[in-house]
Amino acid sequence: MTPDPLTSWHKLDTLASKQRPVLMRDLFAAEPDRFQRFHEREGDLLLDYSKNRVTGETIDLLIELAKEAGLEESRDRMFAGDKINATERRAVLHTALRAAPDQEVMVEGENVIPRIMAVRERMRLFSDCVRSGHWTGATGKPMRDVVNIGIGGSDLGPAMVVEALTPFHHDRLKFHFVSNVDGSAIHETLAGLDPATTLFIVASKTFTTQETIANATTARGWLVEALGAPAVAKHFVALSTNGAKVREFGIDPAHMFEFWDWVGGRFSLWSAIGLSIAVAIGFDRFEQLLAGARRMDEHFRTRSLDRNLPVILALIGIWNANFLGAGAVAILPYDQHLRKLPAYLQQLDMESNGKSVRLDGSATTCATGPVLFGDAGTNGQHAFYQMIHQGTQMIPCDFLLAAQGLGPLDNHHLMLLANALAQPEALMRGKTLDESQAELLADGLSPDEAERLAPHRVFPGNRPTNTLLYKCLDPHTLGMILALYEHKIFVQGLIWGIDSFDQWGVELGKILAKAILPELTAPGPTTDHDGSTNALIAEIKQLRN
Ligand code: F6P
């Protein structure tokens, strides 16, 4: 099961059959300096990948795989603005959004940096005004609540970053994110708000997304009912690539912050889509977030592959998925403010690499993107870690932890850190039958009872983990971490030979939902669908009557 013509893939296959039985605890016993060999850093950000079932030979072959897949050339093509999103014939230039003002990035003969800088400048002015209170609503009051209405990439990125950087928020402002078309989301958000002091940011690349337009329409109705139609101008701004649709919705294009089709939805938090972030933490700090991402871009572009953080993270993931059989990855931030990171990375990874057709239209012959899930530590420990430790599947985990917490309770932070270190150690080392039996006997159990219980207390161990350690979660560090994952996903997609930048898989359901909507209230039976769907529509109609 290989992306055929890559000969290094076959070599890795052979190596994997040799290395599969290897125990990490033996590797650590034989090489106490594994950490020295298998860690890498960029500034304050350190990746320890020593707790994986890899040796120097594995890493060398994985690097050979990356080279054979043409990683360096493809990476340079992405940064140069080539249309590497082949199925949509688009450039992929989220990296340009965080470029320095003097950089030059050409798209169809035009340097796009001046346009990016012009939008950034407008974002600075606007966010400054909202924060200072100079931007006032229809009744002359400063804003107190900011509601971002968007979904997918127009929600997950800003929502995650705004929460991640809570310690840097403006005191007066509260942030709300409404994404789901389920009316309770917008209804319950609006219920607590005062129209006179609420700012709506309608975030949609296309400005045609059903959920976003429905929520924005409801929000506008709520505002107009309280303050009248002219108030929309002072309480609604739009973030979009589609000026015509923004105007049609009734938002003044002067209050639209633009971005471009070469920014993928799930890569858009660095664009105007990040306006809520800029309002929350201030534009200077938003620029620190961009600078962190830029630093990781530079690292990815210039570091040798064997010392390159996104490349290593991607290749370790490929080793675990394609050669050791892992079908999932757990993202485990030991940081309450990063509790939305797993959901954000779910879209970034699964919408990018959840594909089964290669760029040339042929079917993939190896596993591609994994199922990604997770939660903030230590909550996950009391929920799904049981399976990670003792289940039948091997689930590689990424642990993220800050040496310093930004909250006032350092004793809590030390407990958090102790847990974040204990879990990867336990997952690596495990506990053998003999060890578990000896422990039970030492606890005073009878030999029979110890023998009966010991198998349940065995930890197979040998479960791979990466640890990302940083000083504290500031905007710059967060920018580095997010760009690290973006580039990891790019590298993996390239090796699997898929288009990581389209998302055709979300279309079919959207089209069917549009067809079903009028059928839910139409008289008479529905016959256009399969028997199950037709029957469910009939049942719903009956229950609603
Ligand atoms: O779910 C598909 C998708 O196109 C995502 O890629 C995107 O982030 C989301 O919908 C929202 O799209 P828009 O920003 O155009 O409303």
Short mmCIF file of C-alpha atoms and ligand atoms in Angstrom, two decimals, residues 151-154 203-209 212 265-266 347 351 503 506 510, ligand 1:
data_model
loop_
_atom_site.label_atom_id
_atom_site.label_comp_id
_atom_site.label_asym_id
_atom_site.label_seq_id
_atom_site.Cartn_x
_atom_site.Cartn_y
_atom_site.Cartn_z
CA ILE A 151 -18.48 29.14 10.39
CA GLY A 152 -15.60 26.77 9.60
CA GLY A 153 -12.45 28.75 8.98
CA SER A 154 -14.37 31.98 9.47
CA ALA A 203 -17.04 36.74 8.59
CA SER A 204 -17.48 34.79 5.38
CA LYS A 205 -15.06 34.34 2.53
CA THR A 206 -17.88 33.69 0.04
CA PHE A 207 -20.67 35.57 1.85
CA THR A 208 -23.02 32.87 0.58
CA THR A 209 -22.68 30.33 3.40
CA THR A 212 -23.64 32.61 8.35
CA GLY A 265 -10.94 29.38 4.67
CA ARG A 266 -9.11 27.22 7.22
CA GLN A 347 -10.71 21.46 10.38
CA GLU A 351 -10.53 19.23 5.71
CA GLN A 503 -12.63 20.74 0.23
CA VAL A 506 -18.31 19.37 2.03
CA LYS A 510 -24.81 21.32 1.34
O1 F6P B 1 -16.99 23.90 5.22
C1 F6P B 1 -16.56 24.36 3.99
C2 F6P B 1 -16.07 25.76 4.03
O2 F6P B 1 -15.91 26.20 2.73
C3 F6P B 1 -14.79 25.93 4.83
O3 F6P B 1 -13.65 25.59 4.12
C4 F6P B 1 -14.87 27.37 5.20
O4 F6P B 1 -13.97 27.66 6.20
C5 F6P B 1 -16.32 27.46 5.61
O5 F6P B 1 -16.99 26.63 4.68
C6 F6P B 1 -16.92 28.83 5.65
O6 F6P B 1 -16.95 29.44 4.41
P1 F6P B 1 -17.18 30.99 4.23
O7 F6P B 1 -16.05 31.69 4.92
O8 F6P B 1 -17.19 31.24 2.75
O9 F6P B 1 -18.49 31.35 4.86
#
